[in-house]
Amino acid sequence: MSRTEFRERIRASLANKTLQIALDANAERRVTGRVAAFVSLPDWRERRQRAHAIRAEVIEHLEEHLEKFVRNAERNGIIVHRAKDAPEAIKIVLQIIEDSPRRYTKESVVSPRDEKVLVAKSKSMVTEEIHLNHALEAQGIRVVETDLGEYIVQLRGEKPAHIITPAVHLRRDDVGKLFHEKLGIPYTEDIPSLTAAARQVLRDVFLRADVGISGVNFGIAETGGICIVSNEGNARMVTTLPPVHIALMGMERLVRSLDDLALMLSLLPRSATTQKLSVYTQLIHAPFPDQQRHLILLDNGRTQLRNSPLKESLYCIRCGACLNACPVFREIGGHGYHSVYPGPIGSVISAGFFGPDFVPLAQASSLCGACKEACPVDIDLPKLLTRVRAGQSPVSGDQLHAIQDSGLSPLSKLFMKVYGLIARGPRLYALSQKLAAWGTRLLSPFSDYVWLPAFTGWGYSKDLPKFAARPFRERFAGLQEADTQVDRRTSTPADIQETQINQMPLDRKTPVSQFTEELATVNGNVIHVHQDELTQSVVDFLKARGVDRIHLEPDLLEESVMQQAGIIISHRPDPSIRVGATKAICGLADTGSVLIVDGEGNPLQASLLPETHIAVLCASDILPSLENALALPRVRGSRATVVVTGPSRTADIEMSLTIGMHGPGQVYIFLVHVDD
Ligand code: SF4
């Protein structure tokens, strides 16, 4: 994309009023929500530095960690493939699909299958990067995106507009019209009705799909497992139900251990969706019985990036926080960039992944540093953006010339030259500061000349703070003489936020009360029961709701008592059953989550397919946090595990929270108290 084309796209975005409203609403809620989410993590700055160090170490010794990861994954029964680029990854996927068994059986509860192979896909930026859907569809394969936002943009024939919220650019009436036209439902702007319509269509896809395709949030070298986080439950469906699961993963998305993973998961959901933990945090170590699990590790420019001055961009954990923080992204939106990776991080990696056409994207930054401030792994994005502008993207030969040409504009080059001259002369530099202070006061939104911001546009999406009354060098000289006991800093909004976060009182609640409170904030429910009353309480719960069938994990409740009460028990997944009951291995006090482990009676399906999930948790099994849960031997030795944090949810239409997308819309924890 030439600079001119890029500018045209920017102008079109700025002129699109609906887009501007949608982007403002998204950014506002994400940015304030992120600050609130980090309040519960007083040591977040220290965690961020640790996360940065972990990612740096992994990228530094990537081949070593990859080798260990692949060895462990293969030992677990996962079939691992490595792809050097997009065509190779697509070829591998096509081959796997061709060799896959077809799913249709006589007992299928849904309509007869299409002629075409059906692929159910969950959200994955790596698959967007290699244009996988397009390649599969060209071979006659039907691919259905199952994340609500992705499904919407797929129906519109568009690319995602944001790496976390794909349909961020649309309003509810856009979706209403789309569903009326494509799904044949009556036009509505009611978001729960739109969500329910998509749920119904996509449930059928999950049950019929021959192959499930997902991305991967993290690979864990120590165990050979993969971690996938989601809120709707679609990632769980596509990794659990089809007989073949293919996971595509950028080769850099590794952590060394489950301890490192726990740290990353304390930062990722808070940064991405402002949650303490996503609704579903899956750990998959091995295939299920009668299932093939493939993992494709994709290079596609990552090795080049790793050997370039942009290496730090590989630390990225794709949370999207830098997009929400960026004043430029907030104006032009994801489609303006014409890359699947928009925003500050996209402007760095797109050139490395897709070639010199994407170098001009790095011009779309004010270098204000908001992206670096927001990044949970402390990537120095402004530094990387300036490197891209300076032509340091990892391409070679005749492409280098193209990059240098598409870097700075002639005007910018002239400015940098003049700036270089001024910066080399201390007196000239001091004088320029005074002039700049005077000039900026005119433009500042806090200026007395209030008409100027309105005229220039300053202050619309990003405030230009008023310059200090005295330059830094003068104040510094004064500071050296002053009493050092007095904190002389001027309070910036960032300082105030940090102070608020660090002054949070220590939580003195009991694990049970903390767990109960946290679960309520994510729309879950706790029912306290004594050990002796557990089965009868569950029976009463079912009767009160007119339920007479349950998918029950074996050895959890007294089955004879339940049968006498007229409850039909199944230990197998059945989409027509409305309630599933599983054991919770532990609870997490700081998030209100419960941990379910795969085993006899298919507890992972029992906690996914029904409308209501009952988890039985012993009060003494509540642990402080995810870190403690991931250290349990049962987790490390399991085929698959899921941490459930409340009912399934989505906020893909206008950021409006809707409970009950693909997974259960109700979660009840029966908290069992035992006599001492
Ligand atoms: S660069 Fe940082 S803030 Fe941006 S998506 Fe990656 S991890 Fe998130």
XYZ file of C-alpha atoms and ligand atoms in Angstrom:
684
model
C 0.000 0.000 0.000
C 1.484 3.331 -1.032
C 1.535 6.320 1.269
C -1.121 7.965 -0.891
C -3.438 4.966 -0.630
C -2.915 4.890 3.106
C -3.852 8.553 3.369
C -6.994 7.938 1.337
C -7.995 5.142 3.703
C -7.381 7.433 6.660
C -9.562 10.171 5.150
C -12.345 7.659 4.490
C -12.202 6.453 8.106
C -12.299 9.986 9.475
C -15.321 10.790 7.327
C -17.223 7.710 8.553
C -19.348 9.001 11.448
C -20.611 5.543 12.529
C -17.062 4.296 12.692
C -15.979 7.269 14.775
C -18.773 6.713 17.314
C -18.015 2.987 17.525
C -14.262 3.523 17.928
C -14.691 6.173 20.598
C -17.048 3.959 22.600
C -14.732 0.955 22.341
C -11.591 2.847 23.311
C -13.225 4.666 26.189
C -14.614 1.516 27.773
C -11.521 -0.577 27.185
C -9.114 2.031 28.539
C -11.101 2.805 31.709
C -11.954 -0.881 32.173
C -8.305 -1.813 31.938
C -7.349 0.617 34.682
C -10.102 -0.782 36.923
C -9.006 -4.377 36.220
C -5.437 -3.629 37.274
C -6.580 -2.169 40.612
C -6.823 -5.747 41.896
C -3.192 -6.376 40.946
C -1.153 -4.002 43.121
C 2.181 -5.413 41.925
C 1.294 -5.087 38.244
C 4.323 -2.974 37.382
C 6.658 -5.573 38.800
C 4.710 -8.340 37.013
C 5.007 -6.427 33.759
C 8.766 -6.317 34.089
C 8.884 -10.032 34.888
C 6.683 -10.760 31.877
C 8.994 -8.697 29.682
C 12.017 -10.626 30.969
C 10.290 -13.974 30.393
C 9.344 -13.104 26.840
C 12.837 -11.758 26.165
C 14.416 -14.970 27.422
C 12.085 -17.137 25.331
C 12.774 -15.179 22.145
C 16.503 -15.178 22.834
C 16.590 -18.987 23.144
C 13.612 -19.716 20.920
C 14.918 -22.825 19.154
C 15.878 -24.447 22.441
C 12.420 -23.849 23.939
C 10.688 -24.910 20.745
C 12.589 -28.168 20.704
C 11.523 -28.937 24.261
C 7.929 -27.914 23.539
C 7.680 -30.082 20.413
C 9.267 -33.064 22.170
C 6.772 -32.872 25.048
C 3.771 -32.225 22.807
C 4.587 -35.255 20.643
C 5.081 -37.390 23.719
C 1.532 -36.347 24.750
C 0.136 -37.548 21.413
C -0.185 -34.203 19.624
C 0.930 -34.314 15.984
C 3.251 -31.350 15.469
C 4.026 -29.745 12.094
C 6.286 -26.822 11.310
C 5.491 -24.390 8.479
C 8.003 -21.880 7.187
C 5.396 -19.686 5.498
C 1.714 -19.260 4.682
C 1.586 -21.594 1.621
C 3.237 -24.361 3.606
C 0.836 -23.933 6.549
C -2.157 -24.009 4.193
C -0.830 -27.130 2.468
C -0.517 -28.893 5.831
C -4.054 -27.916 6.852
C -5.459 -29.147 3.534
C -3.619 -32.435 3.854
C -4.919 -32.991 7.386
C -8.467 -32.246 6.256
C -8.154 -34.597 3.312
C -6.973 -37.407 5.598
C -9.646 -36.720 8.231
C -12.586 -39.021 8.926
C -16.006 -37.521 8.105
C -18.224 -36.846 11.092
C -21.765 -37.609 10.017
C -23.402 -40.529 11.835
C -26.911 -41.961 11.827
C -27.413 -40.760 15.404
C -26.674 -37.194 14.435
C -29.318 -35.017 16.020
C -29.052 -32.367 13.353
C -29.973 -32.104 9.714
C -28.092 -34.188 7.117
C -24.649 -32.877 6.359
C -23.632 -30.802 3.396
C -21.632 -32.276 0.572
C -18.777 -30.084 1.703
C -16.334 -30.736 4.510
C -17.334 -28.442 7.370
C -14.719 -26.603 9.418
C -15.675 -24.796 12.634
C -13.140 -22.122 13.447
C -12.505 -20.095 16.552
C -10.824 -16.688 16.483
C -7.183 -16.862 15.466
C -5.033 -14.006 14.196
C -2.507 -16.461 12.765
C -5.166 -17.925 10.463
C -6.082 -14.378 9.396
C -2.404 -13.729 8.756
C -2.151 -16.606 6.285
C -5.641 -16.009 4.769
C -6.600 -19.558 5.651
C -10.359 -19.240 5.129
C -9.923 -18.006 1.607
C -7.535 -20.857 0.762
C -9.836 -23.528 2.220
C -12.933 -22.115 0.550
C -11.102 -22.145 -2.775
C -10.808 -25.913 -2.302
C -14.553 -26.336 -1.727
C -14.345 -26.539 2.066
C -16.977 -24.699 4.113
C -15.393 -22.665 6.904
C -17.524 -21.048 9.586
C -16.157 -18.519 12.036
C -17.766 -19.172 15.411
C -16.673 -16.204 17.527
C -19.636 -13.820 17.314
C -17.577 -10.851 16.124
C -15.709 -12.972 13.568
C -18.974 -14.533 12.405
C -20.413 -11.076 11.798
C -17.427 -9.870 9.776
C -17.322 -13.156 7.859
C -20.991 -12.730 6.869
C -20.131 -9.203 5.686
C -17.104 -10.449 3.715
C -14.772 -8.241 5.759
C -11.593 -8.628 7.746
C -11.639 -8.166 11.537
C -11.303 -4.504 12.524
C -9.544 -5.203 15.828
C -7.499 -8.146 17.072
C -9.770 -8.625 20.113
C -13.118 -7.130 19.031
C -13.432 -7.938 15.314
C -16.751 -6.136 14.784
C -15.802 -3.003 16.705
C -16.627 -0.827 13.694
C -20.308 -1.838 13.574
C -23.436 -0.690 15.365
C -26.371 -2.874 16.385
C -28.471 -1.770 13.397
C -25.694 -2.951 11.040
C -25.845 -6.390 12.669
C -29.657 -6.376 12.688
C -29.759 -5.738 8.939
C -27.045 -8.325 8.297
C -28.777 -11.105 10.244
C -32.121 -10.259 8.654
C -30.569 -10.548 5.214
C -28.262 -13.543 5.765
C -30.026 -15.585 8.452
C -33.590 -14.703 7.506
C -34.611 -13.583 11.002
C -36.937 -10.575 11.502
C -35.016 -7.288 11.724
C -34.178 -6.405 15.308
C -31.739 -4.170 17.145
C -32.124 -6.152 20.348
C -28.630 -7.434 21.114
C -29.659 -10.520 23.173
C -31.980 -11.572 20.307
C -29.185 -11.130 17.755
C -26.826 -13.108 19.964
C -29.382 -15.890 20.436
C -29.882 -16.149 16.653
C -26.145 -16.564 16.095
C -25.924 -19.082 18.947
C -28.595 -21.250 17.360
C -26.970 -21.281 13.916
C -23.493 -21.889 15.283
C -24.522 -24.662 17.709
C -25.508 -26.691 14.667
C -22.078 -26.009 13.133
C -20.239 -27.217 16.247
C -22.219 -30.447 16.328
C -21.678 -31.202 12.652
C -18.142 -29.969 12.040
C -15.637 -32.456 10.651
C -12.669 -30.373 11.755
C -12.138 -27.691 14.387
C -9.490 -25.021 13.860
C -8.248 -22.733 16.597
C -5.377 -20.442 17.414
C -3.173 -20.718 20.489
C -2.526 -18.088 23.130
C 0.503 -19.812 24.627
C 2.452 -23.027 24.169
C 4.045 -24.327 27.366
C 7.509 -25.770 26.772
C 7.633 -27.606 30.104
C 4.490 -29.678 29.472
C 4.028 -29.592 25.689
C 0.514 -28.241 26.270
C -1.310 -25.302 24.728
C -3.378 -22.628 26.441
C -6.387 -21.030 24.770
C -8.484 -18.323 26.420
C -11.983 -17.319 25.339
C -15.218 -15.913 26.687
C -17.926 -17.307 24.464
C -17.038 -21.001 24.666
C -16.540 -21.428 20.928
C -12.848 -22.228 21.338
C -13.823 -24.999 23.742
C -16.365 -26.329 21.256
C -13.960 -26.466 18.315
C -11.183 -28.067 20.334
C -13.478 -30.578 22.055
C -16.272 -31.724 19.730
C -14.893 -32.390 16.211
C -12.891 -35.592 15.661
C -9.971 -33.523 14.358
C -8.588 -30.391 15.933
C -5.943 -28.270 14.242
C -4.283 -25.548 16.315
C -2.214 -22.913 14.530
C 0.368 -21.094 16.567
C 2.961 -18.443 15.832
C 6.265 -20.088 16.743
C 7.094 -17.286 19.194
C 4.022 -17.724 21.410
C 5.828 -19.841 23.991
C 6.275 -19.689 27.730
C 8.742 -21.864 29.586
C 6.511 -23.231 32.331
C 3.074 -23.215 33.931
C 4.395 -20.691 36.468
C 5.259 -18.326 33.625
C 1.845 -18.996 32.125
C 0.127 -17.998 35.386
C 1.993 -14.695 35.295
C 1.019 -14.043 31.675
C -2.601 -14.872 32.434
C -2.655 -12.325 35.242
C -1.859 -9.672 32.605
C -3.434 -10.811 29.326
C -7.188 -10.769 30.111
C -6.915 -7.566 32.142
C -5.243 -5.873 29.190
C -7.377 -7.455 26.473
C -10.922 -7.515 27.790
C -10.574 -5.841 31.220
C -11.328 -9.133 32.991
C -9.335 -10.657 35.824
C -9.566 -13.951 33.977
C -11.335 -14.895 30.756
C -14.442 -17.038 31.191
C -12.619 -20.089 29.842
C -8.912 -20.708 30.250
C -8.182 -24.027 28.602
C -5.058 -26.084 29.039
C -4.822 -28.842 26.459
C -2.074 -31.381 26.788
C -3.258 -34.304 24.664
C -5.990 -35.396 22.245
C -9.237 -36.855 23.608
C -9.997 -40.529 22.851
C -11.026 -40.936 19.178
C -9.662 -37.503 18.371
C -6.656 -36.304 16.377
C -4.968 -33.158 17.590
C -2.570 -31.350 15.280
C -0.427 -28.349 16.043
C 1.095 -26.219 13.279
C 3.968 -23.956 14.308
C 4.209 -21.054 11.917
C 7.323 -19.037 11.102
C 6.122 -16.773 8.259
C 8.687 -14.022 8.835
C 9.197 -14.487 12.567
C 12.763 -15.745 12.205
C 13.595 -12.699 10.078
C 11.958 -10.430 12.635
C 13.920 -12.128 15.405
C 17.175 -11.387 13.599
C 16.294 -7.746 13.056
C 16.180 -4.561 15.171
C 12.451 -5.261 15.584
C 13.029 -8.453 17.602
C 11.234 -7.029 20.643
C 7.947 -7.035 18.724
C 7.950 -10.834 19.096
C 7.346 -10.422 22.839
C 3.777 -9.426 21.975
C 0.984 -11.514 23.528
C -1.735 -9.996 21.259
C -3.839 -8.341 23.933
C -4.850 -5.363 21.791
C -4.287 -2.814 24.594
C -1.929 -0.749 22.447
C -4.660 -0.424 19.812
C -7.154 0.912 22.349
C -4.592 3.328 23.791
C -3.401 4.671 20.440
C -4.925 8.057 19.485
C -4.374 7.273 15.811
C -6.079 3.858 15.926
C -8.968 5.525 17.746
C -9.527 7.689 14.680
C -8.828 5.399 11.742
C -9.821 1.952 13.104
C -8.439 -1.399 12.059
C -9.564 -1.390 8.444
C -7.715 1.877 7.810
C -4.422 0.011 8.162
C -5.339 -2.591 5.513
C -3.428 -5.198 7.522
C -4.757 -7.989 9.736
C -2.479 -6.535 12.415
C -3.449 -2.874 12.871
C -2.479 -0.310 15.505
C 0.972 0.253 16.974
C 2.048 -3.396 17.121
C 0.569 -4.032 13.674
C 2.529 -1.111 12.239
C 5.711 -2.791 13.441
C 5.101 -6.415 12.554
C 3.116 -5.999 9.336
C 6.180 -4.891 7.397
C 8.089 -7.908 8.737
C 5.314 -10.395 7.946
C 3.835 -8.974 4.755
C 6.590 -6.947 3.099
C 7.584 -3.348 2.394
C 4.081 -2.300 1.284
C 3.240 -2.036 4.954
C 6.128 0.199 6.013
C 4.058 3.425 5.687
C 1.830 2.200 8.536
C 4.536 3.230 10.994
C 3.864 6.844 10.046
C 0.446 6.539 11.657
C 1.718 7.227 15.142
C 2.188 10.340 17.218
C 4.920 8.527 19.196
C 3.141 9.714 22.331
C 4.103 6.567 24.227
C 0.524 5.579 25.192
C 1.056 2.183 23.538
C 4.170 1.429 25.569
C 2.414 2.521 28.748
C -0.516 0.167 28.003
C 1.556 -2.840 26.951
C 1.456 -5.626 29.577
C 4.876 -6.900 28.506
C 6.397 -3.425 28.262
C 7.352 -3.492 24.594
C 8.999 -0.233 23.568
C 6.657 0.335 20.649
C 7.619 3.973 19.959
C 11.240 2.857 19.575
C 10.225 0.067 17.195
C 7.998 2.399 15.175
C 10.879 4.808 14.656
C 13.035 1.885 13.546
C 10.464 0.895 10.932
C 10.354 4.512 9.761
C 14.126 4.447 9.507
C 13.951 1.474 7.127
C 15.050 -1.213 9.597
C 12.359 -3.749 8.748
C 13.657 -7.251 8.110
C 13.621 -7.502 4.346
C 16.562 -7.815 2.065
C 18.006 -6.954 -1.340
C 16.078 -4.685 -3.674
C 13.214 -4.409 -1.190
C 15.451 -2.312 1.060
C 15.371 0.564 -1.374
C 11.575 0.489 -1.397
C 11.518 0.636 2.376
C 13.864 3.556 2.609
C 11.807 5.416 0.054
C 8.575 4.730 1.843
C 9.928 5.803 5.216
C 9.950 9.488 6.125
C 8.304 12.034 3.870
C 10.533 14.846 2.458
C 8.987 17.268 4.964
C 9.691 14.909 7.856
C 13.266 14.424 6.630
C 13.745 18.201 6.563
C 12.278 18.491 10.062
C 14.602 15.796 11.399
C 17.583 17.535 9.821
C 16.692 20.873 11.423
C 15.980 19.159 14.732
C 19.366 17.406 14.554
C 21.093 20.744 14.103
C 19.257 22.349 17.016
C 19.705 19.389 19.351
C 23.466 19.451 18.856
C 23.760 23.060 20.169
C 22.874 23.448 23.903
C 22.076 27.162 23.646
C 20.063 26.802 20.502
C 18.218 23.896 22.109
C 17.403 25.938 25.249
C 16.071 28.758 23.062
C 13.976 26.333 21.010
C 12.391 24.980 24.204
C 11.279 28.454 25.208
C 9.826 29.088 21.766
C 8.125 25.699 21.758
C 6.603 26.369 25.186
C 5.172 29.639 23.934
C 3.872 28.071 20.736
C 2.364 25.076 22.462
C 0.466 27.241 24.923
C -1.403 28.637 21.972
C -2.403 25.172 20.833
C -3.007 23.601 24.217
C -6.587 22.822 25.225
C -5.747 24.475 28.544
C -4.701 27.618 26.754
C -6.365 30.948 27.389
C -6.749 31.147 23.617
C -9.642 28.722 23.657
C -10.551 29.224 20.040
C -7.280 27.768 18.840
C -7.876 24.123 19.854
C -11.236 24.200 18.138
C -9.595 25.594 15.041
C -6.618 23.236 14.965
C -8.267 20.070 16.239
C -5.838 19.677 19.130
C -7.499 18.305 22.180
C -10.114 16.358 20.238
C -8.794 12.872 20.865
C -5.532 13.522 22.607
C -4.735 16.388 24.909
C -1.584 18.343 24.406
C -0.697 19.232 27.978
C 0.319 22.762 28.703
C 4.073 23.107 28.777
C 5.738 23.613 32.149
C 6.191 27.280 33.068
C 9.944 26.785 33.307
C 12.074 24.427 31.163
C 13.346 21.238 32.739
C 16.956 22.397 32.979
C 15.937 25.393 35.122
C 13.728 23.291 37.360
C 16.407 20.611 37.664
C 18.904 23.158 38.907
C 16.359 24.280 41.511
C 15.553 20.753 42.538
C 19.149 19.944 43.352
C 19.090 22.612 46.043
C 15.705 21.740 47.455
C 14.829 19.545 50.368
C 14.893 16.052 48.897
C 12.352 14.789 51.465
C 9.541 16.588 49.719
C 7.997 14.904 46.734
C 8.000 17.642 44.155
C 6.503 15.748 41.306
C 3.551 17.184 39.528
C 0.738 14.672 39.600
C -0.045 13.422 36.128
C -3.077 11.205 35.493
C -0.715 8.227 35.250
C 0.766 9.038 38.665
C -2.689 9.326 40.208
C -3.737 5.991 38.720
C -0.622 4.301 40.006
C -1.087 5.757 43.483
C -4.672 4.581 43.572
C -3.643 1.107 42.507
C -0.793 0.840 44.992
C -2.819 2.151 47.906
C -5.423 -0.576 47.686
C -5.952 -2.151 51.128
C -4.832 -5.729 51.540
C -7.709 -8.139 51.208
C -8.526 -9.545 54.616
C -11.525 -11.627 53.525
C -11.748 -15.391 53.974
C -11.204 -17.515 50.854
C -14.899 -18.491 50.852
C -16.184 -14.916 51.111
C -13.716 -13.673 48.516
C -14.616 -16.508 46.149
C -18.345 -15.857 46.605
C -17.966 -12.138 46.023
C -15.800 -12.567 42.929
C -18.143 -15.141 41.419
C -21.080 -12.768 41.857
C -19.221 -10.058 39.903
C -18.981 -12.419 36.914
C -22.668 -13.405 37.128
C -22.103 -16.788 38.762
C -23.996 -18.138 41.791
C -22.982 -19.943 44.962
C -25.224 -22.375 46.839
C -23.814 -23.321 50.240
C -24.592 -26.907 51.273
C -23.560 -29.285 53.987
C -21.851 -32.451 52.787
C -24.788 -34.658 53.854
C -27.321 -32.549 51.959
C -25.484 -32.251 48.659
C -27.404 -34.760 46.523
C -30.794 -33.704 47.853
C -29.928 -30.044 47.244
C -29.078 -30.815 43.618
C -32.301 -32.809 43.216
C -34.316 -29.897 44.666
C -32.483 -27.499 42.329
C -33.385 -29.629 39.286
C -37.011 -30.153 40.335
C -37.503 -26.436 40.918
C -36.504 -25.866 37.286
C -38.512 -28.741 35.845
C -35.358 -30.633 34.821
C -35.468 -34.432 34.844
C -32.246 -35.286 32.932
C -28.680 -34.459 33.807
C -25.232 -35.087 32.352
C -23.441 -36.138 35.530
C -19.787 -36.807 36.226
C -19.589 -40.292 37.849
C -18.997 -40.620 41.619
C -20.000 -37.030 42.260
C -23.514 -37.459 43.709
C -25.590 -40.350 45.059
C -27.049 -41.596 41.804
C -29.521 -44.013 43.418
C -31.079 -41.123 45.361
C -31.354 -39.086 42.193
C -32.906 -41.939 40.225
C -35.444 -42.536 43.000
C -36.349 -38.873 42.666
C -37.034 -39.444 38.943
C -33.863 -37.868 37.534
C -32.450 -39.602 34.447
C -28.659 -39.686 34.546
C -26.316 -39.681 31.554
C -22.537 -39.895 31.633
C -22.253 -39.068 27.946
C -22.508 -35.718 26.155
C -25.988 -35.032 24.798
C -26.856 -31.589 23.407
C -30.496 -32.031 24.421
C -29.630 -32.212 28.151
C -30.160 -28.867 29.902
C -27.983 -29.322 33.002
C -24.475 -30.720 33.446
C -22.823 -31.397 36.811
C -19.099 -31.778 37.365
C -16.600 -31.819 40.177
C -14.441 -28.738 40.638
C -10.891 -29.744 41.523
C -10.376 -26.362 43.153
C -11.731 -22.842 43.258
C -9.789 -19.594 42.895
C -10.542 -16.987 45.541
C -9.256 -13.993 43.597
C -11.363 -14.600 40.482
C -14.316 -16.776 41.562
C -13.205 -19.465 39.109
C -13.450 -23.248 39.293
C -11.118 -25.749 37.694
C -12.541 -28.750 35.844
C -10.333 -31.625 34.710
C -11.052 -34.071 31.896
C -11.861 -37.618 32.977
C -14.463 -40.352 33.104
C -17.983 -39.221 32.194
C -16.780 -36.320 29.984
C -16.858 -33.510 32.560
C -15.466 -31.048 30.018
C -18.510 -31.563 27.807
C -20.847 -31.544 30.831
C -19.544 -28.096 31.703
C -19.906 -26.832 28.129
C -22.928 -28.123 26.192
C -25.842 -27.669 28.644
C -27.555 -24.358 29.401
C -26.676 -24.693 33.085
C -23.439 -25.897 34.640
C -23.360 -27.111 38.229
C -19.889 -27.470 39.744
C -19.457 -29.144 43.110
C -16.622 -27.549 45.052
C -15.383 -28.390 48.516
C -14.965 -25.149 50.517
C -11.535 -26.297 51.701
C -10.369 -26.581 48.060
C -10.454 -22.846 47.421
C -6.937 -21.673 46.567
C -5.717 -18.073 46.455
C -5.116 -17.790 42.702
C -4.462 -19.442 39.337
C -0.776 -19.793 40.116
C -1.614 -22.203 42.958
C -4.064 -24.147 40.801
C -1.595 -24.646 37.951
C 0.880 -26.145 40.407
C -1.492 -29.036 41.233
C -0.136 -32.406 39.984
C -3.648 -33.265 38.728
C -3.506 -30.295 36.325
C -0.049 -31.105 35.053
C -0.955 -34.737 34.436
C -4.345 -34.132 32.796
C -5.299 -34.538 29.147
C -7.151 -31.241 29.303
C -8.288 -28.774 31.922
C -10.485 -25.711 31.923
C -10.726 -22.881 34.413
C -14.303 -21.592 34.302
C -14.956 -18.027 35.479
C -18.696 -17.506 35.394
C -21.150 -18.142 32.559
C -20.304 -17.821 28.874
C -20.486 -14.235 27.609
C -19.889 -11.954 24.673
C -19.577 -8.222 24.166
C -18.996 -8.311 20.427
C -21.947 -6.093 19.485
C -21.405 -2.509 20.620
C -19.470 -3.806 23.638
C -22.812 -4.709 25.188
C -22.445 -7.596 27.640
C -24.660 -10.569 26.822
C -24.584 -13.627 29.064
C -24.821 -17.084 27.524
C -23.210 -17.238 24.117
C -22.028 -20.735 23.191
C -21.378 -22.191 26.634
C -23.730 -22.363 29.644
C -25.602 -19.168 30.435
C -25.864 -20.141 34.110
C -23.151 -21.366 36.446
C -24.016 -22.596 39.947
C -21.303 -23.596 42.364
C -22.503 -25.964 45.069
C -20.024 -25.082 47.797
C -19.744 -28.045 50.132
C -18.973 -27.498 53.797
C -17.692 -30.436 55.812
C -17.827 -30.756 59.625
C -14.393 -30.374 61.256
S 2.290 -4.887 21.715
Fe 1.777 -5.084 23.878
S -0.159 -3.946 24.067
Fe 0.122 -4.306 21.872
S -1.016 -6.201 21.468
Fe 1.127 -6.767 21.899
S 1.182 -7.226 24.096
Fe -0.698 -6.074 23.721
